[in-house]
Short mmCIF file of C-alpha atoms in Angstrom, two decimals:
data_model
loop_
_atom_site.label_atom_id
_atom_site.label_comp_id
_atom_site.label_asym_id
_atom_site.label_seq_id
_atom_site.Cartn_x
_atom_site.Cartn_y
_atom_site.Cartn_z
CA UNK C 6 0.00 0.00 0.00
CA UNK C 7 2.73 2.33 0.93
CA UNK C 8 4.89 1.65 -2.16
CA UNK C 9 1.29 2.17 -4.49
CA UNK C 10 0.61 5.31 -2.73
CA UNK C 11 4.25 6.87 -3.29
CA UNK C 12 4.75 5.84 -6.63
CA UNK C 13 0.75 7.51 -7.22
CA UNK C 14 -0.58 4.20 -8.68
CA UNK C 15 -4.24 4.45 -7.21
CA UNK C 16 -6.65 4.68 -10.22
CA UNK C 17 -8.51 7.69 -9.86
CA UNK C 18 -7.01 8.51 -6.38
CA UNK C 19 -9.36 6.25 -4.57
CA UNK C 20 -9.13 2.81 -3.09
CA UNK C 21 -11.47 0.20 -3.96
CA UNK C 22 -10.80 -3.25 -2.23
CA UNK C 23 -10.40 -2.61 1.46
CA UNK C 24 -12.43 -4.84 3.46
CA UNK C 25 -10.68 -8.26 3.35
CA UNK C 26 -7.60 -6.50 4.54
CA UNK C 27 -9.13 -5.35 8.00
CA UNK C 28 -10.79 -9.07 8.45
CA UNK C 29 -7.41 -10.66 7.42
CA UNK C 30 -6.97 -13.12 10.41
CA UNK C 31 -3.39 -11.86 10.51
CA UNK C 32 -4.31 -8.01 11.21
CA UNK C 33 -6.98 -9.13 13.44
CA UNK C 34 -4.61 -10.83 15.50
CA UNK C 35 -2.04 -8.06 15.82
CA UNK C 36 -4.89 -5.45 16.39
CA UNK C 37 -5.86 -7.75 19.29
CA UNK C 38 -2.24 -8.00 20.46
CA UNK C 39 -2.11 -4.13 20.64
CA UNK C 40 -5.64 -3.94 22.26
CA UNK C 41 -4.83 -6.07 24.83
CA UNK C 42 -1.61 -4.90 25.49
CA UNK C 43 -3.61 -1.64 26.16
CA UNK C 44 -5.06 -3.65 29.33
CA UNK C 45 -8.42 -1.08 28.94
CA UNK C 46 -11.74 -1.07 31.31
CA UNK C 47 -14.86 -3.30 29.77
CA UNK C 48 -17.33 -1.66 27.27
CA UNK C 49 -20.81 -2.62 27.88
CA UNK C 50 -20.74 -6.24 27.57
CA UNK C 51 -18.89 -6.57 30.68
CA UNK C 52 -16.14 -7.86 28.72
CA UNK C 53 -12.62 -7.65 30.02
CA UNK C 54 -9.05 -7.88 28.20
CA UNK C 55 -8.46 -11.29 30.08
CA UNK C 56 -11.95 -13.27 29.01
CA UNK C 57 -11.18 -12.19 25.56
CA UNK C 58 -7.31 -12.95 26.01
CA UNK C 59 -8.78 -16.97 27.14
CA UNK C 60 -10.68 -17.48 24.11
CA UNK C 61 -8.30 -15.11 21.47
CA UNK C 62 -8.42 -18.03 18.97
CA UNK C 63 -12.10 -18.19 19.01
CA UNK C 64 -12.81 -14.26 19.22
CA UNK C 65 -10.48 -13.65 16.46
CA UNK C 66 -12.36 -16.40 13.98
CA UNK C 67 -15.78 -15.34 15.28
CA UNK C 68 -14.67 -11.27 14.05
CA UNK C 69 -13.66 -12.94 11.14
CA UNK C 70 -16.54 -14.41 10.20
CA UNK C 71 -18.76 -11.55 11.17
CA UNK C 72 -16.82 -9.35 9.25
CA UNK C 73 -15.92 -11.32 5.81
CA UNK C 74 -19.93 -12.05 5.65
CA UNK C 75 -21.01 -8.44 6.70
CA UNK C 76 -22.91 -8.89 9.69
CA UNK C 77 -20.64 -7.54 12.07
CA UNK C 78 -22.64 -4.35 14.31
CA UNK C 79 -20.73 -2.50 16.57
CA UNK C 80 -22.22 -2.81 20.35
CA UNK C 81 -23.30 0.73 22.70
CA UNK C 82 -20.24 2.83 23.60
CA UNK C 83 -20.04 2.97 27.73
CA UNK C 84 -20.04 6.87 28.86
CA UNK C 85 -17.68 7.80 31.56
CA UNK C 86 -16.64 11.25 32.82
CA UNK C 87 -13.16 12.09 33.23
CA UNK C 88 -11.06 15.20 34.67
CA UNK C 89 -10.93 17.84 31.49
CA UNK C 90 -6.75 18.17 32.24
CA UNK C 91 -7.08 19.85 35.62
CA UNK C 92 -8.49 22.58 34.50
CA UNK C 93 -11.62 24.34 36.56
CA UNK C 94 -14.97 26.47 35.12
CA UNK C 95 -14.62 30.30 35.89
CA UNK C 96 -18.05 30.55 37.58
CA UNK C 97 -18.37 27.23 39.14
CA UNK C 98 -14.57 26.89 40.33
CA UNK C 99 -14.83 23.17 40.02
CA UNK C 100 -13.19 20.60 38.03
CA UNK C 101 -14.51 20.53 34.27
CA UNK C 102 -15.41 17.40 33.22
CA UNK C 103 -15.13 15.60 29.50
CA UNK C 104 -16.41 12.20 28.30
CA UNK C 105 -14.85 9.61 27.55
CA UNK C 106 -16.26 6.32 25.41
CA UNK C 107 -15.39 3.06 26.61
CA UNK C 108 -16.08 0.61 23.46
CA UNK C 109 -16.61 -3.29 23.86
CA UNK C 110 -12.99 -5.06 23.18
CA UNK C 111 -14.05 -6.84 20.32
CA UNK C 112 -15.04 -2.80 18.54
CA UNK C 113 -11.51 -1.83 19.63
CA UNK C 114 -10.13 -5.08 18.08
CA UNK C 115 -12.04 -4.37 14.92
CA UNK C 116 -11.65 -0.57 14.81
CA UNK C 117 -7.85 -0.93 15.05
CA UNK C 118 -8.23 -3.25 12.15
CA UNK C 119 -9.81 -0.51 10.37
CA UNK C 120 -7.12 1.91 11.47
CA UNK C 121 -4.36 -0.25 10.31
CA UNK C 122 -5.78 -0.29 6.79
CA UNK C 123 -7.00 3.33 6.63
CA UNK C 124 -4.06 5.07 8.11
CA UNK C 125 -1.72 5.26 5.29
CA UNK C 126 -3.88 6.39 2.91
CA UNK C 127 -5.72 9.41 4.86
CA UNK C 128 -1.90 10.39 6.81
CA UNK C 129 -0.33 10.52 3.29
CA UNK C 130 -3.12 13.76 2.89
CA UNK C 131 -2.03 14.82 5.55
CA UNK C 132 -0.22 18.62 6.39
CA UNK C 133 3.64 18.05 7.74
CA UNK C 134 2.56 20.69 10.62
CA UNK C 135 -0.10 18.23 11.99
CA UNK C 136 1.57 16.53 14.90
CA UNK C 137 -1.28 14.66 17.09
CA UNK C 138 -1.98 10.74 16.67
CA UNK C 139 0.63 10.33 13.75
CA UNK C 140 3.24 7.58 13.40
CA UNK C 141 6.56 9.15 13.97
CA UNK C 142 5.35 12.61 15.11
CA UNK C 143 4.58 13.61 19.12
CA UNK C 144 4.50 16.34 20.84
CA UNK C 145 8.02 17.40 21.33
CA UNK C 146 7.77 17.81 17.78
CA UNK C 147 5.60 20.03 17.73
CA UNK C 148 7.06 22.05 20.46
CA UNK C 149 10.14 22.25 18.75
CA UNK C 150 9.07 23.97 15.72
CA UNK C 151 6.82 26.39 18.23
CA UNK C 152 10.10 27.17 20.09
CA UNK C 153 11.94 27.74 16.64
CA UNK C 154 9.62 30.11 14.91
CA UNK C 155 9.17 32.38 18.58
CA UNK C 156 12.72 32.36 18.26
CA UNK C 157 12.71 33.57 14.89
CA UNK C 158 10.94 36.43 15.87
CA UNK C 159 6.91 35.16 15.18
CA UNK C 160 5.89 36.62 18.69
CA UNK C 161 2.78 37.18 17.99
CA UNK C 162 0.76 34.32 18.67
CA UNK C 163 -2.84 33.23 18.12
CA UNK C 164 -4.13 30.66 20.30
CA UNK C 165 -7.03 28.68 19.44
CA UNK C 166 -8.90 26.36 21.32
CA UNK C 167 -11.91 24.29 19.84
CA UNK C 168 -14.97 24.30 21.62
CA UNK C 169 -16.16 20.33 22.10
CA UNK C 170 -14.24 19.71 19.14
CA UNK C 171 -14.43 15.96 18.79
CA UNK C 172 -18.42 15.86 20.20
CA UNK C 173 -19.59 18.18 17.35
CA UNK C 174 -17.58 17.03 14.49
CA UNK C 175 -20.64 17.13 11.24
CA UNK C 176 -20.47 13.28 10.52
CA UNK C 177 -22.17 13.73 6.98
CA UNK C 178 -19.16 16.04 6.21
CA UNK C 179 -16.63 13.56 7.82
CA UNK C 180 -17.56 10.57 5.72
CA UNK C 181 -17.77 12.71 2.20
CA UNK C 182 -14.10 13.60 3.14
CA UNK C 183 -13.75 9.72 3.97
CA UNK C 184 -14.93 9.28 0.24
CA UNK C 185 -12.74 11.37 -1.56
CA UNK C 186 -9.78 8.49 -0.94
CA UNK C 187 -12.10 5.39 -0.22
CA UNK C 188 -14.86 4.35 -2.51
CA UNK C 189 -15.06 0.93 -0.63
CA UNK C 190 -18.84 0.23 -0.05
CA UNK C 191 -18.22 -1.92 2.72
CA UNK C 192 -15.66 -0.06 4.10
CA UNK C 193 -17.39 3.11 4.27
CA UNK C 194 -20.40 1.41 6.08
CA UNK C 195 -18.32 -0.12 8.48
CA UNK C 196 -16.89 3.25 9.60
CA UNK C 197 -20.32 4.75 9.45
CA UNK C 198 -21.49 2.27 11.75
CA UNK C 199 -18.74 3.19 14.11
CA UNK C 200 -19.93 6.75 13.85
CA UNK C 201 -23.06 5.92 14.69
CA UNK C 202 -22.56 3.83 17.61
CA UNK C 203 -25.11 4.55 20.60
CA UNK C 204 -23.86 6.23 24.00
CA UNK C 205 -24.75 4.16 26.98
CA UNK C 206 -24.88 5.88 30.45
CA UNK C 207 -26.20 4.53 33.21
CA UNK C 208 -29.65 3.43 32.47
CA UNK C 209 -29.97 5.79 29.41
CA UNK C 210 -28.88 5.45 25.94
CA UNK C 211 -28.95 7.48 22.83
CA UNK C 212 -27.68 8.18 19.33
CA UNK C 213 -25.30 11.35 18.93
CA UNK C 214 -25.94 13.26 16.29
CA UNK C 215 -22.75 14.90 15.73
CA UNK C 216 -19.20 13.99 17.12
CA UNK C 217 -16.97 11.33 16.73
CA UNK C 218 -16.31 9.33 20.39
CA UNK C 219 -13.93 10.42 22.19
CA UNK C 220 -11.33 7.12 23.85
CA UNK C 221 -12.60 5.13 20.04
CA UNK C 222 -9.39 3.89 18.35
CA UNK C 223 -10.90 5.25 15.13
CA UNK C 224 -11.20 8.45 16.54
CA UNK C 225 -7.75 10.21 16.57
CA UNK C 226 -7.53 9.43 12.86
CA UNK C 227 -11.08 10.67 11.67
CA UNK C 228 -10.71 13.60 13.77
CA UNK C 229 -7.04 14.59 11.70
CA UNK C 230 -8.99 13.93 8.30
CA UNK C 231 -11.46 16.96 9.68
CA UNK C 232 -8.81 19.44 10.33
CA UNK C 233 -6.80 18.37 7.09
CA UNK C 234 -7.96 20.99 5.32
CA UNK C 235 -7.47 23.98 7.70
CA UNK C 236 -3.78 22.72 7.80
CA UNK C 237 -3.11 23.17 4.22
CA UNK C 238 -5.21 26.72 4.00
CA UNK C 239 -3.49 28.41 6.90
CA UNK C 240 -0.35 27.51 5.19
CA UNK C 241 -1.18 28.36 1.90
CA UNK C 242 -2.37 31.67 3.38
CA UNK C 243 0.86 31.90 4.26
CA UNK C 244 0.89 31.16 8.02
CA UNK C 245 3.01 29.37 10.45
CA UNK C 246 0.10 26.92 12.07
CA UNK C 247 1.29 23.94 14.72
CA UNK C 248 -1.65 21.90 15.42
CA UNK C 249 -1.56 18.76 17.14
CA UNK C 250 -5.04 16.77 17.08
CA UNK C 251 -7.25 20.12 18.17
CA UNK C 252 -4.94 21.64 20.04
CA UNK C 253 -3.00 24.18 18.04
CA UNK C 254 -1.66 27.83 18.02
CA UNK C 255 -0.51 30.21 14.95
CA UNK C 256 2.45 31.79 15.15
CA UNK C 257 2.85 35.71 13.62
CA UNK C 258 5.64 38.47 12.78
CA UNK C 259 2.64 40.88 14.06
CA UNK C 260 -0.44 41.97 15.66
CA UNK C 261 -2.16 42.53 12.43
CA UNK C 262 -0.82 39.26 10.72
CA UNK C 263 -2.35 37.63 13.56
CA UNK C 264 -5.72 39.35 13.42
CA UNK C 265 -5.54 37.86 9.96
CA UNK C 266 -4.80 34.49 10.93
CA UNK C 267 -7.80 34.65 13.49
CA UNK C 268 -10.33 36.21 10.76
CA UNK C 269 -9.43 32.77 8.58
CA UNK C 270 -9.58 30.56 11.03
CA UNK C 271 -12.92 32.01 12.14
CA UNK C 272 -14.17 31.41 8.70
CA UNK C 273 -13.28 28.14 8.29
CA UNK C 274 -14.95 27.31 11.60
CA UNK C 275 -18.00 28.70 10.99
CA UNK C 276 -18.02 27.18 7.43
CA UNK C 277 -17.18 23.78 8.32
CA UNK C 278 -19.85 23.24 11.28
CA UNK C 279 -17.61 24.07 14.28
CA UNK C 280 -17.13 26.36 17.01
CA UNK C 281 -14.22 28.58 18.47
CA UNK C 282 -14.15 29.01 22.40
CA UNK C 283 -14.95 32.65 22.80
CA UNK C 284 -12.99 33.20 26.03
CA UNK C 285 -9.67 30.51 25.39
CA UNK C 286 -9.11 31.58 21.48
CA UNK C 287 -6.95 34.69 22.33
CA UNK C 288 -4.01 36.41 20.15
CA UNK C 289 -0.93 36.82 22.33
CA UNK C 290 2.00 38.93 22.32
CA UNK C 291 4.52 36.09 23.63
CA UNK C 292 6.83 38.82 25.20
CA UNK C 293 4.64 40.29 27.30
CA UNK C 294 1.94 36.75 27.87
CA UNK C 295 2.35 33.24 28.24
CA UNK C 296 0.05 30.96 26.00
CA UNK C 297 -0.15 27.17 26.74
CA UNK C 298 0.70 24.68 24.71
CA UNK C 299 0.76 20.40 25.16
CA UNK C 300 1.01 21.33 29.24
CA UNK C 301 4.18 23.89 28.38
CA UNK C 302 3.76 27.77 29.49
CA UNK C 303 5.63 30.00 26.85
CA UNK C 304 6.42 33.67 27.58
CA UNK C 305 9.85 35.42 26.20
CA UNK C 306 12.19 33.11 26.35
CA UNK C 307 11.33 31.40 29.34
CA UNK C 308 9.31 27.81 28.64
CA UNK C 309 7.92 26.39 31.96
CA UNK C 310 5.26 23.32 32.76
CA UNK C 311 1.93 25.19 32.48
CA UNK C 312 0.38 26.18 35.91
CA UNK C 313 -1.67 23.14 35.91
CA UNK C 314 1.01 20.35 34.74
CA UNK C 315 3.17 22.11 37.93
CA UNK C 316 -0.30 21.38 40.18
CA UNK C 317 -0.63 18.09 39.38
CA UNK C 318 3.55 17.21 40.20
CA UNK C 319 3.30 18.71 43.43
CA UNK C 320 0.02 17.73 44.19
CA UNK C 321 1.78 13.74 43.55
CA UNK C 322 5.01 14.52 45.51
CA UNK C 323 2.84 15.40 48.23
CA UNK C 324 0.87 12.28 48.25
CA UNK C 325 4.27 10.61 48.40
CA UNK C 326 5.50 12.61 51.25
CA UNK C 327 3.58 13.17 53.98
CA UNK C 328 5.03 14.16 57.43
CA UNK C 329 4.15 10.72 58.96
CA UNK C 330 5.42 7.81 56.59
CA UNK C 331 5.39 4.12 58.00
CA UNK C 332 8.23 3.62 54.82
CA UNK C 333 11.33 3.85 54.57
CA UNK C 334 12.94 6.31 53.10
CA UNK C 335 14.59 4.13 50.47
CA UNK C 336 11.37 3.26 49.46
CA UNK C 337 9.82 6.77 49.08
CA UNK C 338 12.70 7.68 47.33
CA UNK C 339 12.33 5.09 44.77
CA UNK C 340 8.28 6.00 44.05
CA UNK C 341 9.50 9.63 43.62
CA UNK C 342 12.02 8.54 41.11
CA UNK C 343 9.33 6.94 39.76
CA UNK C 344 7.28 9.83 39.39
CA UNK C 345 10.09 12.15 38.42
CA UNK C 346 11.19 9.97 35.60
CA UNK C 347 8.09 10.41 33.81
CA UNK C 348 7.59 13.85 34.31
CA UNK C 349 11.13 14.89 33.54
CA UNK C 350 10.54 12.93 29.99
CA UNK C 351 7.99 15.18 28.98
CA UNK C 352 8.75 18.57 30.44
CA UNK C 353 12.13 18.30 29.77
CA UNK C 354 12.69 20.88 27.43
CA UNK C 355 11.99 23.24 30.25
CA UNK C 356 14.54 25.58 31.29
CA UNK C 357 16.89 24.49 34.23
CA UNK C 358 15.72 26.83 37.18
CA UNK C 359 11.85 24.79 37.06
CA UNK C 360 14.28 21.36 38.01
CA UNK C 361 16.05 23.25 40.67
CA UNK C 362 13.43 24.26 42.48
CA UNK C 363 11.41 20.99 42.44
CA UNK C 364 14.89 19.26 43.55
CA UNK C 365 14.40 21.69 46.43
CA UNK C 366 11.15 21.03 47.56
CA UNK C 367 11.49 16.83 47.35
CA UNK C 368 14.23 17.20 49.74
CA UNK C 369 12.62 19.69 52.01
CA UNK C 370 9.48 17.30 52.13
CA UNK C 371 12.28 14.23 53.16
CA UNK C 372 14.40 16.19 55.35
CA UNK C 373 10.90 16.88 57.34
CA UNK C 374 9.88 13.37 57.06
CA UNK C 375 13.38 12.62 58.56
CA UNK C 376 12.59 15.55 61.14
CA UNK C 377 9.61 13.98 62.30
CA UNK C 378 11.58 10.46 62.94
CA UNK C 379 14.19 12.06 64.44
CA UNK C 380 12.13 13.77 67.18
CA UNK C 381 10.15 10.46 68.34
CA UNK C 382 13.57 8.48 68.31
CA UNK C 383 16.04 10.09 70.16
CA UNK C 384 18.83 7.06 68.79
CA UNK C 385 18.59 8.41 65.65
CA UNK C 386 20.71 11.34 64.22
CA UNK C 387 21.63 14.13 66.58
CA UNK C 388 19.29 17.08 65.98
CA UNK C 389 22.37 19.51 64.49
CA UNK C 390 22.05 17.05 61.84
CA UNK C 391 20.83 18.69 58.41
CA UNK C 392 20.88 15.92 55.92
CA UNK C 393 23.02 17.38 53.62
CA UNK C 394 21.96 16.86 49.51
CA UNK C 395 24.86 14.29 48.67
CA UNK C 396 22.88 12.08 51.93
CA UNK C 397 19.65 12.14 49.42
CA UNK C 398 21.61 11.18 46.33
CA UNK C 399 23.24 8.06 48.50
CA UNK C 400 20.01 6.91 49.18
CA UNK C 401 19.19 7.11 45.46
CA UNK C 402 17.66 10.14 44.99
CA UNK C 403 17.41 11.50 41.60
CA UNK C 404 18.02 14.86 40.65
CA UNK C 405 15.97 16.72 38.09
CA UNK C 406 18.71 19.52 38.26
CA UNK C 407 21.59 17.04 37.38
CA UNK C 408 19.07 14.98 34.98
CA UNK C 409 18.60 18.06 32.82
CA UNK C 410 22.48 19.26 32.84
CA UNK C 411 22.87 15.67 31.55
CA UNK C 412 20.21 15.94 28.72
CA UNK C 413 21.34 19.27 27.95
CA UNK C 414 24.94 18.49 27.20
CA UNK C 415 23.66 15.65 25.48
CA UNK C 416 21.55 17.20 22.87
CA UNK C 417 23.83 20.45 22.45
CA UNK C 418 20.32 22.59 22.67
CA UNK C 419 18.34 20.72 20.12
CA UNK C 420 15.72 18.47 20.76
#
């Protein structure tokens, strides 16, 4: 498929013969590998990764069958509520909440099936600035080029946010773009039934009208072939757009270049059945504001975790740290590292000062754990004792600090 699509071989730049491919036994069995690998909750049938791991042989024939004879049907799509990234409503001042659909495993067998034959043909369409859900792209990608063109003097910065992007997505629309590179019959009712799975929640259930669900594996890809075309206009237009799935911010030389930008991307909005967030979509001049961006705060030349992504560390540390701790401290050192690991692999591109001062706090929450100890067990080190850092780093302790002076020598600067 690849080699056809590079060498432009596809008669009348469509694809015909699809639908054996995504009930090939073979792809059904890796898309099961992956899915169970996954190790997600149950959809609605109660079924969990390990009753459809016991009978894999059997589940994997039985898709077959359903699908090679077309009488597979997707099942209800189990509605959950999840934390909207920490963020909290300016009238309410609690949490906001998003759904999230939790699809049978045999749908998310099936659907990443689908994905694995659809994928190369809609990502080949697909803008080079688009970094969200792509084979070989992430988000320090995207963050790179962000930090490049600020750099190169595009201060000015328009930053967009979708309102309920992936919940009011025109499916009518979405499938006619579908059909511009897939004239499969089959194929194109398979994915239609996918888009028109029901919503289970609680007792209720119902039939969205618009959207495409959010936590479906064909999702992330569906929701990419929607924004295609804004991509290529904005840059045709002339415009230095980083999007990553419908997150994404425009990047200007001025004020006025960036009231431009906005006026476009209003248009297009509007035109294509979607809505801008009145009070997020703001244009920003970088020197004087920070704008978010994939959990990073930009302002000048400073790039810090966002205020929330800083919440949620400390708010973990915390957890891991309180004053009275029946571990050892061995042992709360190693969950830190644990923590710290993780987070330092995303935000690491931060500059050094944000790593320093977490450094600081972890050992002022130890050195108070060890405070604590030290005043209900006289035997233990005399009180002029301070614990210097180097006693930390024996016990294991991970620096931040040192971690990024070691990535930063490493990578010269570049990501």
């Amino acid at each position: 498929m690849l080699e056809t699509l590079l060498n432009n071989k596809v008669k009348g730049g469509k694809w015909h013969a699809l639908i054996d491919k995504v009930y090939s036994e073979l792809n059904l069995f890796v898309s099961a590998r992956k899915v169970l690998g996954k190790k997600g909750a149950a959809g609605v049938d109660r079924q969990t990764v390990d009753d459809f791991a016991e009978h894999e042989r059997d589940e994997i024939r039985f898709l077959h069958e359903q699908l090679r004879e077309d009488r597979y049907r997707p099942s209800p799509v189990r509605r959950v509520w999840i934390p909207k990234g920490g963020s909290k409503g300016k009238t309410t001042g609690k949490t906001e909440q998003r759904p999230l659909g939790i699809p049978t495993i045999r749908d998310r067998v099936v659907q990443t099936a689908v994905v694995h034959v659809i994928e190369p043909i809609l990502d080949h369409t697909f803008h080079e600035r688009s970094f969200g859900f792509r084979r070989g792209r992430g988000c320090h990608d995207a963050l790179r080029v962000v930090e490049e063109k600020l750099e190169a003097g595009y201060v000015y910065v328009v930053d967009a946010d979708l309102k309920g992007y992936f919940d009011t997505i025109p499916k009518d629309r979405l499938l006619a773009m579908v059909r511009e590179k897939i004239s499969d019959r089959r194929m194109l009712s398979l994915i239609k039934s996918f888009l028109d799975q029901s919503i289970m929640e609680e007792l209720r259930t119902w039939t969205p009208e618009t959207g495409v669900p959010q936590g479906a594996v064909l999702s992330p890809v569906l929701s990419n072939v929607y924004l295609n075309p804004l991509d290529h206009q904005m840059s045709a237009s002339g415009f230095e757009m980083v999007r990553y799935a419908d997150d994404f911010v425009i990047l200007c030389r001025s004020r006025e270049e960036a009231e431009s930008a906005l006026s476009l991307v209003h248009r297009w909005v509007e035109d294509n059945g979607l809505t801008l967030h009145p009070e997020k979509t703001v244009i920003v001049d970088s020197r004087e504001q920070s704008f978010s961006f994939l959990g990073y705060s930009f302002r000048g030349e400073h790039i810090y975790p966002r205020k929330q992504s800083r919440e949620k560390f400390i708010t973990r540390i915390v957890e891991l740290t309180p004053r009275k701790s029946g571990h050892a401290l061995e042992y709360t050192i190693h969950r830190i590292n644990q923590v710290t690991h993780g987070w330092f692999g995303y935000f690491r591109h931060c500059r050094w000062p944000v790593f320093k001062d977490f450094d600081g706090m972890i050992r002022r929450r130890l050195r108070r754990q060890l405070l604590k100890r030290h005043r209900n067990n006289r035997r233990r080190l005399p009180r002029t004792q301070r614990w210097p850092n180097a006693y930390f780093t024996d016990l294991g302790f991970a620096s931040l600090r040192d971690a990024h002076f070691r990535f930063a020598q490493s990578c010269k600067g570049n990501y």
